[in-house]
mmCIF file with all atom_site columns, C-alpha atoms in Angstrom:
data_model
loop_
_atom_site.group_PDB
_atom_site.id
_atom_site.type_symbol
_atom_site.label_atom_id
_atom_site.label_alt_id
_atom_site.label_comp_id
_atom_site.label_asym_id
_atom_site.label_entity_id
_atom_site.label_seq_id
_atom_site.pdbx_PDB_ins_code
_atom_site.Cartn_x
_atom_site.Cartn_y
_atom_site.Cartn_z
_atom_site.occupancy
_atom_site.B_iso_or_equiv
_atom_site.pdbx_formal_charge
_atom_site.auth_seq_id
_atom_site.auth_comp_id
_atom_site.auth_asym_id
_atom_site.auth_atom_id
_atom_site.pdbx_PDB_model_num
ATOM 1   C CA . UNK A 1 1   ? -10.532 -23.581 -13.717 1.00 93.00 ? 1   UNK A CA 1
ATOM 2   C CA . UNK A 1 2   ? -12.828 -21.797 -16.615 1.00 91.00 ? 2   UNK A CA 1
ATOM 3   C CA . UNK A 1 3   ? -15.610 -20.836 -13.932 1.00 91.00 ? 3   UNK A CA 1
ATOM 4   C CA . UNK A 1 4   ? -13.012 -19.099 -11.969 1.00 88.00 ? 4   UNK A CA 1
ATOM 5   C CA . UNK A 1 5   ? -12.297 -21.845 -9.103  1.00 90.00 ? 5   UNK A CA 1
ATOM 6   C CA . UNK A 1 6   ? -8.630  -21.060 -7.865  1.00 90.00 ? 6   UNK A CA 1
ATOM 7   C CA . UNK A 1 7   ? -7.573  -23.953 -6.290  1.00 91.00 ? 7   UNK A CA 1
ATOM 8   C CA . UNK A 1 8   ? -8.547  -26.070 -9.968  1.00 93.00 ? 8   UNK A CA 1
ATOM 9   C CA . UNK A 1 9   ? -6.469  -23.171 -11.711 1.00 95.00 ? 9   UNK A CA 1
ATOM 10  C CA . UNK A 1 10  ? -3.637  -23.787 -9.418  1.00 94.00 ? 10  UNK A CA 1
ATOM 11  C CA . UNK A 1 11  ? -3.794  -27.498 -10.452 1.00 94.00 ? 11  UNK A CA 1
ATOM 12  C CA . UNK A 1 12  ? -4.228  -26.513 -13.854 1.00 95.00 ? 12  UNK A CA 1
ATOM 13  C CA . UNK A 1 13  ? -1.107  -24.561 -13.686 1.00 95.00 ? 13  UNK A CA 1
ATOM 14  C CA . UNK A 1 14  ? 1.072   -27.409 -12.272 1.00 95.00 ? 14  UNK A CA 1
ATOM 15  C CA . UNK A 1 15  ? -0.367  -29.948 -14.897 1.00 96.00 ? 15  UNK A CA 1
ATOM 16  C CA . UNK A 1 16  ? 0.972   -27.451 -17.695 1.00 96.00 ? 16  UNK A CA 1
ATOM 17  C CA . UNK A 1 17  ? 4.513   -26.702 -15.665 1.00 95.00 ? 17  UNK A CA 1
ATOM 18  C CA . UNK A 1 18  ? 4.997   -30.183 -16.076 1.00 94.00 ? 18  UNK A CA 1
ATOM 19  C CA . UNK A 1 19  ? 3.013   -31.329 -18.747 1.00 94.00 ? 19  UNK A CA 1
ATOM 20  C CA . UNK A 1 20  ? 1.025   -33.859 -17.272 1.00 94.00 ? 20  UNK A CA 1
ATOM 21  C CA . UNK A 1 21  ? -2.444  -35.132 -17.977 1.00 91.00 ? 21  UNK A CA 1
ATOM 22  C CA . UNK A 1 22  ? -2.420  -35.484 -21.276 1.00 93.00 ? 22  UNK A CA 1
ATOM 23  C CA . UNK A 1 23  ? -1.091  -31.752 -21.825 1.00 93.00 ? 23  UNK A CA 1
ATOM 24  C CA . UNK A 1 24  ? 1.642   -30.394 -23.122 1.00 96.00 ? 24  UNK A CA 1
ATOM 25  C CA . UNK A 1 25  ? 4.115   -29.202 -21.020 1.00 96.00 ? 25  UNK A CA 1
ATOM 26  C CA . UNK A 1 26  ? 3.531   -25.003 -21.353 1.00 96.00 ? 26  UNK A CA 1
ATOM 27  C CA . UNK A 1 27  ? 5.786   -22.400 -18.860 1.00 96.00 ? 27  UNK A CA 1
ATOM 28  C CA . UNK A 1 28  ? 3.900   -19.253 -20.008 1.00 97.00 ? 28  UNK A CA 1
ATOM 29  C CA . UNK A 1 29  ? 0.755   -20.903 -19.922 1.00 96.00 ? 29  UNK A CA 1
ATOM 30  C CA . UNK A 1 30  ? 1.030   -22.161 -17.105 1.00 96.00 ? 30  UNK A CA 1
ATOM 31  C CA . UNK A 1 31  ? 2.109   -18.813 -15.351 1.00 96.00 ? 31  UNK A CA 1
ATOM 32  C CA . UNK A 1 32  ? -0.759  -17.485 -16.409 1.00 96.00 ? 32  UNK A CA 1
ATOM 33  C CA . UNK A 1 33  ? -3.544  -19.664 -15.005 1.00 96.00 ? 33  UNK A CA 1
ATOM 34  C CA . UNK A 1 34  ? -1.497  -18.986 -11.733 1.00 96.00 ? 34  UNK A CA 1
ATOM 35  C CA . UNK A 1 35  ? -1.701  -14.576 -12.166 1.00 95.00 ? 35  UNK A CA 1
ATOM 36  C CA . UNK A 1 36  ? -5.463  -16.132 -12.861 1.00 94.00 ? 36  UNK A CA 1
ATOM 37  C CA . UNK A 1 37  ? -6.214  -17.447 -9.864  1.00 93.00 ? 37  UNK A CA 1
ATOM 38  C CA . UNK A 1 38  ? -4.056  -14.473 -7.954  1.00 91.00 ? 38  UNK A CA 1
ATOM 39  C CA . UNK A 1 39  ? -6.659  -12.106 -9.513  1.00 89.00 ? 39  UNK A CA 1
ATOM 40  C CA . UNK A 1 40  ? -9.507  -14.511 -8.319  1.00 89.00 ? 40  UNK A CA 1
ATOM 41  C CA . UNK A 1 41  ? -8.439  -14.094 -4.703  1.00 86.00 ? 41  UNK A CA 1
ATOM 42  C CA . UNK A 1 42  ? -6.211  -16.858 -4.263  1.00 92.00 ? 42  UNK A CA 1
ATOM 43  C CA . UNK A 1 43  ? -4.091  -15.917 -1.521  1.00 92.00 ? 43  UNK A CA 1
ATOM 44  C CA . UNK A 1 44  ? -1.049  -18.820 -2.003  1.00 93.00 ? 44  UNK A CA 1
ATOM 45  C CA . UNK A 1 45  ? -1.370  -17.628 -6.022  1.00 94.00 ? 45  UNK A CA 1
ATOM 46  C CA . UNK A 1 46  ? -0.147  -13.942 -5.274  1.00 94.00 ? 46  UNK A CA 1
ATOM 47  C CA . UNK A 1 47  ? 2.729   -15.401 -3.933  1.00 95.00 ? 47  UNK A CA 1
ATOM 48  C CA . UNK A 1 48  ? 3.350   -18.624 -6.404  1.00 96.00 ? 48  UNK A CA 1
ATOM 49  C CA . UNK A 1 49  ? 2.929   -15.721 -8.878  1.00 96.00 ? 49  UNK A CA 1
ATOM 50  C CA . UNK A 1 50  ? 5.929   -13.398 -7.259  1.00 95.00 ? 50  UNK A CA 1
ATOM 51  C CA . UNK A 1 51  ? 8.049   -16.658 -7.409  1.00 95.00 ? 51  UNK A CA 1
ATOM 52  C CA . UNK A 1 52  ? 7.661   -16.738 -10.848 1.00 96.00 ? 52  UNK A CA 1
ATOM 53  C CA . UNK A 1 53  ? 8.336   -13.124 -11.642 1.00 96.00 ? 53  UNK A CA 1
ATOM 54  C CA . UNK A 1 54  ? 11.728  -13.060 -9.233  1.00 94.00 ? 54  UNK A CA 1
ATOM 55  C CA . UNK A 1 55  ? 12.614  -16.597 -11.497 1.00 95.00 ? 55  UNK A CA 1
ATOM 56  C CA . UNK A 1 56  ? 11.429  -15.919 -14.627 1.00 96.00 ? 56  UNK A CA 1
ATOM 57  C CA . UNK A 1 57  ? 9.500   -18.715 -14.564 1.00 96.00 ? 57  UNK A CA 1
ATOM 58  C CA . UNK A 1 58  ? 7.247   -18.231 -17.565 1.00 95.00 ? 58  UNK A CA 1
ATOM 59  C CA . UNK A 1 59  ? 7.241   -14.586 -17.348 1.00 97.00 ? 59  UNK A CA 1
ATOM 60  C CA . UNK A 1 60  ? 9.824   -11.874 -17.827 1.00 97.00 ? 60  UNK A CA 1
ATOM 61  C CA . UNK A 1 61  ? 12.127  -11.639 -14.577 1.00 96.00 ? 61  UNK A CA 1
ATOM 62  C CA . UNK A 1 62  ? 11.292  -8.895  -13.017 1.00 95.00 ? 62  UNK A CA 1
ATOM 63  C CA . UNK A 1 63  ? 12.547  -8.949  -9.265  1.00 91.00 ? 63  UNK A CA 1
ATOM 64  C CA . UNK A 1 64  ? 10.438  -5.180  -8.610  1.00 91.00 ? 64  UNK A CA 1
ATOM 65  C CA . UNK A 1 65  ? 7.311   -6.412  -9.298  1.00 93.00 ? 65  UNK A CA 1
ATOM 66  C CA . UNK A 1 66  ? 7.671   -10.034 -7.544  1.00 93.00 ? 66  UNK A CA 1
ATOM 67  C CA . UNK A 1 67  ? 8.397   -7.500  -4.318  1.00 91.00 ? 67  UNK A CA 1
ATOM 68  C CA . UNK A 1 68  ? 4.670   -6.247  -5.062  1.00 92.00 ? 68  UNK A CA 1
ATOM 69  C CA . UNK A 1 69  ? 3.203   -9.689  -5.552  1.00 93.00 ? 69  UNK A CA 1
ATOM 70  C CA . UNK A 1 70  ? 5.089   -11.009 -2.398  1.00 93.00 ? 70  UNK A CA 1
ATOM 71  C CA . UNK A 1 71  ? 3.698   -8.270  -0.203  1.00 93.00 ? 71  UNK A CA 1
ATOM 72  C CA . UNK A 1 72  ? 0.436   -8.754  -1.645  1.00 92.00 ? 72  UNK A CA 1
ATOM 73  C CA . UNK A 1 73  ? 0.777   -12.182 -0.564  1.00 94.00 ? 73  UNK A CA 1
ATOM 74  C CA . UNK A 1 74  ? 2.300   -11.430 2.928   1.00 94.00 ? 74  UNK A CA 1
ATOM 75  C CA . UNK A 1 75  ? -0.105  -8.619  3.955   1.00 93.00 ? 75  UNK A CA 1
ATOM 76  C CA . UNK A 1 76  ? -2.849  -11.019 3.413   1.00 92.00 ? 76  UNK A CA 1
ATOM 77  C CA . UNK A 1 77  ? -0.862  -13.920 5.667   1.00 92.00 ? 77  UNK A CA 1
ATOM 78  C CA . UNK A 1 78  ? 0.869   -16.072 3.285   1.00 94.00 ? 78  UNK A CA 1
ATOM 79  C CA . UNK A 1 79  ? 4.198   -16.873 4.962   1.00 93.00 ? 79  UNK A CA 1
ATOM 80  C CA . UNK A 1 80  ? 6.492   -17.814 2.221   1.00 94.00 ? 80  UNK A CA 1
ATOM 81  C CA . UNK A 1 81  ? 5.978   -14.089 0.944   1.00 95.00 ? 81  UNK A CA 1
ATOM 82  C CA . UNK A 1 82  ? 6.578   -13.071 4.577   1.00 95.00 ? 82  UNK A CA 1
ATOM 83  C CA . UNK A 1 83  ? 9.955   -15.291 4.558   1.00 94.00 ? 83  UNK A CA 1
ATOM 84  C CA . UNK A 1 84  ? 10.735  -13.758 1.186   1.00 93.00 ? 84  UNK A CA 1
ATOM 85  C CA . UNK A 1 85  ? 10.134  -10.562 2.221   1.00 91.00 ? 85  UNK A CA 1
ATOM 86  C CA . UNK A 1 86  ? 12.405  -10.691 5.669   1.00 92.00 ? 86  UNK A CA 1
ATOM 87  C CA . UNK A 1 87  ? 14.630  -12.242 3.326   1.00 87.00 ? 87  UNK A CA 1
ATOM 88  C CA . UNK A 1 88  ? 15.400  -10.397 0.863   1.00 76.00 ? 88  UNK A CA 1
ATOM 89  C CA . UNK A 1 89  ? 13.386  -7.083  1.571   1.00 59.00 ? 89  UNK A CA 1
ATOM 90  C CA . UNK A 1 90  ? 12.321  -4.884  -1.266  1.00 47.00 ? 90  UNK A CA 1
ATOM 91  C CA . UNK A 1 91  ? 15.877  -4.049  -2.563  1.00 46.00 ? 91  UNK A CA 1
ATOM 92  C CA . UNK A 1 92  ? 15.971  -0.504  -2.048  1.00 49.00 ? 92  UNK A CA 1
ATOM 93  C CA . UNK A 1 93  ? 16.894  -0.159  1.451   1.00 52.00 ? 93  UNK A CA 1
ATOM 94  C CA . UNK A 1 94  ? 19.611  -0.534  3.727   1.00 52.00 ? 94  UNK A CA 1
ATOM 95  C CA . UNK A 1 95  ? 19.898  -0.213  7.389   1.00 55.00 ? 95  UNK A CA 1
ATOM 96  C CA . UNK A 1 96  ? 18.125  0.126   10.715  1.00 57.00 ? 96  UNK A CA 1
ATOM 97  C CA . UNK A 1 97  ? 14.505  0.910   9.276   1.00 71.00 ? 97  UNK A CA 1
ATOM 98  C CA . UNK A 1 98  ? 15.076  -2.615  6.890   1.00 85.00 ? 98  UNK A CA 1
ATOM 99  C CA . UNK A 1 99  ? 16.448  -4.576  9.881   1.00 88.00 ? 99  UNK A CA 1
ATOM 100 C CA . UNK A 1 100 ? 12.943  -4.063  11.709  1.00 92.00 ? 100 UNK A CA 1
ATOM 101 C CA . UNK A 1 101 ? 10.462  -4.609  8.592   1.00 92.00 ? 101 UNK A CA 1
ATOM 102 C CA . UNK A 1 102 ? 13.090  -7.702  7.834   1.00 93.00 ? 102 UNK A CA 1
ATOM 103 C CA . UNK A 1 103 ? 12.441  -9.118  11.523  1.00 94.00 ? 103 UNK A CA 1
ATOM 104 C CA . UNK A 1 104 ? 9.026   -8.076  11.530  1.00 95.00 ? 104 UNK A CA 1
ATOM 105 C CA . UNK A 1 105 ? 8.458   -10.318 8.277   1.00 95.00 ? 105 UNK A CA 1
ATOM 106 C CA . UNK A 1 106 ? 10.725  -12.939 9.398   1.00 95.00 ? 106 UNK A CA 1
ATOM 107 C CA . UNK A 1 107 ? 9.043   -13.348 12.785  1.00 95.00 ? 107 UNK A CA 1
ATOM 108 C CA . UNK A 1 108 ? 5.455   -13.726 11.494  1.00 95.00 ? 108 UNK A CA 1
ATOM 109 C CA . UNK A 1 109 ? 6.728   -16.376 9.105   1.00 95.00 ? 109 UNK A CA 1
ATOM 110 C CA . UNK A 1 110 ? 8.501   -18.227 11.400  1.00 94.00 ? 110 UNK A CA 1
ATOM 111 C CA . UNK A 1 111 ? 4.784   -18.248 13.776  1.00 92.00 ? 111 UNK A CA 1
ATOM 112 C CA . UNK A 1 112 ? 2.689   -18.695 10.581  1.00 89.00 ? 112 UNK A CA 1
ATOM 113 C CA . UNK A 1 113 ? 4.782   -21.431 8.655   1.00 88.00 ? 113 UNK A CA 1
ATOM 114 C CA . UNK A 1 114 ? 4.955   -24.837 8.879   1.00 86.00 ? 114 UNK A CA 1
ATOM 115 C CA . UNK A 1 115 ? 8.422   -27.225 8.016   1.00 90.00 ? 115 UNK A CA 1
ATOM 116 C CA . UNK A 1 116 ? 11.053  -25.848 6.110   1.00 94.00 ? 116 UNK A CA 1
ATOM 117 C CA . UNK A 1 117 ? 9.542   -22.020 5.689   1.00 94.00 ? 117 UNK A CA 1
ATOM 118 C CA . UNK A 1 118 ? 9.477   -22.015 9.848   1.00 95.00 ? 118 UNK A CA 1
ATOM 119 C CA . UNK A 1 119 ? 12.602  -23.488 10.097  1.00 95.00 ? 119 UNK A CA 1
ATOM 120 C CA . UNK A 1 120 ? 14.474  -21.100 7.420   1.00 94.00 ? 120 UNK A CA 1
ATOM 121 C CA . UNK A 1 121 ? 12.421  -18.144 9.133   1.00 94.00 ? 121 UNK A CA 1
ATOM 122 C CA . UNK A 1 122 ? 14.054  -19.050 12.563  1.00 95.00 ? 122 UNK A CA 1
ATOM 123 C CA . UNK A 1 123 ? 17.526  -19.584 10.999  1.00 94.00 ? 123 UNK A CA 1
ATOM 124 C CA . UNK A 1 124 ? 17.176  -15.611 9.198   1.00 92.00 ? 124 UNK A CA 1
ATOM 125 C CA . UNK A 1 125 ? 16.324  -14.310 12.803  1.00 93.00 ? 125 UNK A CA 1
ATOM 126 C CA . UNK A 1 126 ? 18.971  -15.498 14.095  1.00 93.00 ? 126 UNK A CA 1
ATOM 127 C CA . UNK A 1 127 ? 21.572  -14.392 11.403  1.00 90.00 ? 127 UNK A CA 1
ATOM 128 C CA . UNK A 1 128 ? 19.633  -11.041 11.441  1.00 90.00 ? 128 UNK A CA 1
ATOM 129 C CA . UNK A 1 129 ? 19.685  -10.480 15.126  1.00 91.00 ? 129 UNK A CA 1
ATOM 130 C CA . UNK A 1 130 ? 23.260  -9.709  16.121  1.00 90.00 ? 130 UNK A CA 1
ATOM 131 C CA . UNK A 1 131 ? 23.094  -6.636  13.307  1.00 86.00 ? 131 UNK A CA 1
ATOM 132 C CA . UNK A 1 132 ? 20.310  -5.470  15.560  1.00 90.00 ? 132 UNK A CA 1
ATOM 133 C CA . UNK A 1 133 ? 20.020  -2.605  18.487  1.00 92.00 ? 133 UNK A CA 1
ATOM 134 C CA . UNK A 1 134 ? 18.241  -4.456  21.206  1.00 95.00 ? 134 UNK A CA 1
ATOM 135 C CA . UNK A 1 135 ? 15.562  -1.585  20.311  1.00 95.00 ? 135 UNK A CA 1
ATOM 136 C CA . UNK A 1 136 ? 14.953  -2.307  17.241  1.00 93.00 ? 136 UNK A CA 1
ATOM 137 C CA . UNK A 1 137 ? 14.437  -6.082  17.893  1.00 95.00 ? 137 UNK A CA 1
ATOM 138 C CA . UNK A 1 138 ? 11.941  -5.017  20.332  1.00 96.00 ? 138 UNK A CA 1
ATOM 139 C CA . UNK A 1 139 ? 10.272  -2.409  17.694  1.00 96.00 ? 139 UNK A CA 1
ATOM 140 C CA . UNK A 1 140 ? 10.152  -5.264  15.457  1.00 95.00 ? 140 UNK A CA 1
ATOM 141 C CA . UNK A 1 141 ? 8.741   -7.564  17.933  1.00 96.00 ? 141 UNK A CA 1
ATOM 142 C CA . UNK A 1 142 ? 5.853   -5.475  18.763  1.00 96.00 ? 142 UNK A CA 1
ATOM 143 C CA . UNK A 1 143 ? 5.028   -4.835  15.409  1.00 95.00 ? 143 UNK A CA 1
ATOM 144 C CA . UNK A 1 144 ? 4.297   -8.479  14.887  1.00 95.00 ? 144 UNK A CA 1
ATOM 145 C CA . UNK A 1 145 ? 2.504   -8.560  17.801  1.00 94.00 ? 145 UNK A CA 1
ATOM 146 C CA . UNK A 1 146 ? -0.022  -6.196  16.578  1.00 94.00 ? 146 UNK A CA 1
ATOM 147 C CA . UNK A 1 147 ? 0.047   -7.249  12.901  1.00 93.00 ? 147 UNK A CA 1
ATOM 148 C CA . UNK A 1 148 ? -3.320  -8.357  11.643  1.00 91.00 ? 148 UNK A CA 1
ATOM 149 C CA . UNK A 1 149 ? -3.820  -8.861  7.765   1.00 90.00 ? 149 UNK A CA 1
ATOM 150 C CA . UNK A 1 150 ? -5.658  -7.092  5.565   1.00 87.00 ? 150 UNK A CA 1
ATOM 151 C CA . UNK A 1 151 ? -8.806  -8.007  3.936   1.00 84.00 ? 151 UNK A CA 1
ATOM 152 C CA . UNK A 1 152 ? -8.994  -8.839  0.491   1.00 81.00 ? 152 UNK A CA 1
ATOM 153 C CA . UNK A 1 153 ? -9.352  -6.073  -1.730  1.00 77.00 ? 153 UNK A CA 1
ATOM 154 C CA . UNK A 1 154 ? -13.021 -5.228  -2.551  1.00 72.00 ? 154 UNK A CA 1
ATOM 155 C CA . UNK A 1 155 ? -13.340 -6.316  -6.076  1.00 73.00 ? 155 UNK A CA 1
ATOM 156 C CA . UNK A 1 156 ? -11.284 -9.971  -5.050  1.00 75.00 ? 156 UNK A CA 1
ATOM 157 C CA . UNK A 1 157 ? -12.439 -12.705 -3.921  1.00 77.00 ? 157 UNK A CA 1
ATOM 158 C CA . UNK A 1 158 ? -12.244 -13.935 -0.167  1.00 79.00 ? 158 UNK A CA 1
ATOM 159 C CA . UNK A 1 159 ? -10.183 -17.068 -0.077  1.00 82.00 ? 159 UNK A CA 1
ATOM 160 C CA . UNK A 1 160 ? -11.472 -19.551 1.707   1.00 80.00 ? 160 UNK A CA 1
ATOM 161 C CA . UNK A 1 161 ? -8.299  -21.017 3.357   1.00 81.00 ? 161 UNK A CA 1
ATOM 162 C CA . UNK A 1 162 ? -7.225  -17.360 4.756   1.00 82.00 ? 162 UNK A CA 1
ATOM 163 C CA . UNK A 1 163 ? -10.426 -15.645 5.154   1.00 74.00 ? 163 UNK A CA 1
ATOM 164 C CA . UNK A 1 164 ? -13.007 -18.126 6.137   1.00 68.00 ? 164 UNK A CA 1
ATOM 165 C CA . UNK A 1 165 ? -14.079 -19.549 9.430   1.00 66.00 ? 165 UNK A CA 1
ATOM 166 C CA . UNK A 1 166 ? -11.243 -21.527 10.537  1.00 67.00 ? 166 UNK A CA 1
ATOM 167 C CA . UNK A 1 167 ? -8.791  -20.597 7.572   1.00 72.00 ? 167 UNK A CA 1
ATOM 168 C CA . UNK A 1 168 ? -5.213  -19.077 8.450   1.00 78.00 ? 168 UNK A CA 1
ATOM 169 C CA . UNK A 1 169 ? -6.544  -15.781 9.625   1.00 75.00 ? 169 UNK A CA 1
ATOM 170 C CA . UNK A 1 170 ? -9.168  -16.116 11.306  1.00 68.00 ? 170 UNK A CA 1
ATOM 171 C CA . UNK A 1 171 ? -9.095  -14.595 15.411  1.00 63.00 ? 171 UNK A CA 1
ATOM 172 C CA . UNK A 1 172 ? -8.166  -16.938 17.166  1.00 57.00 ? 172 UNK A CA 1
ATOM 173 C CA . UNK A 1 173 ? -11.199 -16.962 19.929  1.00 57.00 ? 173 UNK A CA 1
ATOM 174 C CA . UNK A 1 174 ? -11.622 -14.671 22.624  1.00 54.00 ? 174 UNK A CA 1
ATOM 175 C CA . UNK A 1 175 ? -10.013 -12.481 20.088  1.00 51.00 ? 175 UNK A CA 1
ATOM 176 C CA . UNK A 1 176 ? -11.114 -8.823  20.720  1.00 50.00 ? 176 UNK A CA 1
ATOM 177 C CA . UNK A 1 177 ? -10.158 -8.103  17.215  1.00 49.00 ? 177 UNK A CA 1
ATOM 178 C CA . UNK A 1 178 ? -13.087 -10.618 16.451  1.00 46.00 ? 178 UNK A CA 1
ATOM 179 C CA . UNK A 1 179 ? -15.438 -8.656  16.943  1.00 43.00 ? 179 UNK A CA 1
ATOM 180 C CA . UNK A 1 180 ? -17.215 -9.837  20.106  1.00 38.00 ? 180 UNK A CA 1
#
């Protein structure tokens, strides 16, 4: 975790959380190795570090910012931020335009996600739906379709699990957004 490997700060996070292996059970401490390994390019971080800020878990509550962290998270393909944000959206809007980025979000999670994150997804589509214009499911639809997500900022770190050969995001093949 000291030489900057995410996936050991992670750990390092959940031993202090619940103070096991021999250390002592530390919440802020904790929350920090996780904004650590966020800021190393840890992908799943950016959004265990949103959950934290929306709970308070460690850090002040602060339901704004865990918006920022979550869309961090979700631009990059992390689909509990893109459950969270079809979920619950970004607080300051109301209507048609939400509807679609709520779908939008929802959608992708529910194709990206695995167990109980597709599931819930699928089950927030369908509660969203019927508040829908047929046209704005179909808006929303195609903006999935052509979602791609972004690359990780240039002074981050790829992350191996999203950005790598084989990881989350990579084109699936034949992909002309591959490249070739």
């Amino acid at each position: 975790a000291a030489n900057g490997y995410s996936p050991a700060m992670i750990a390092l996070s959940n031993l202090y959380q619940a103070g096991l292996g021999g250390l002592e059970k530390n919440v802020p401490l904790a929350a920090s190795w996780v904004e650590k390994a966020a800021m190393a390019g840890s992908v799943d971080a950016l959004y265990f570090y949103g959950r934290r800020l929306e709970l308070g878990d460690g850090v002040p509550k602060d339901e704004k910012l865990a918006m920022l962290w979550y869309k961090r998270a979700a631009q990059r393909g992390q689909a509990a931020a893109q459950y969270r944000l079809g979920s619950i959206g970004d607080g300051t809007k109301t209507g048609p335009d939400s509807n679609v980025d709520a779908y939008m979000w929802l959608t992708l999670a529910s194709q990206r996600a695995k167990d109980k994150v597709r599931t819930d997804a699928q089950q927030a589509i369908r509660a969203l739906t019927p508040n829908m214009m047929p046209s704005e499911v179909n808006e929303a639809t195609t903006r999935a379709r052509a979602w791609r997500p972004d690359p990780p900022p240039f002074n981050i770190k790829s992350d191996p699990a999203y950005d790598g050969q084989g990881g989350l995001n990579a084109p699936p093949p034949g992909d002309a957004t591959a490249g070739g």
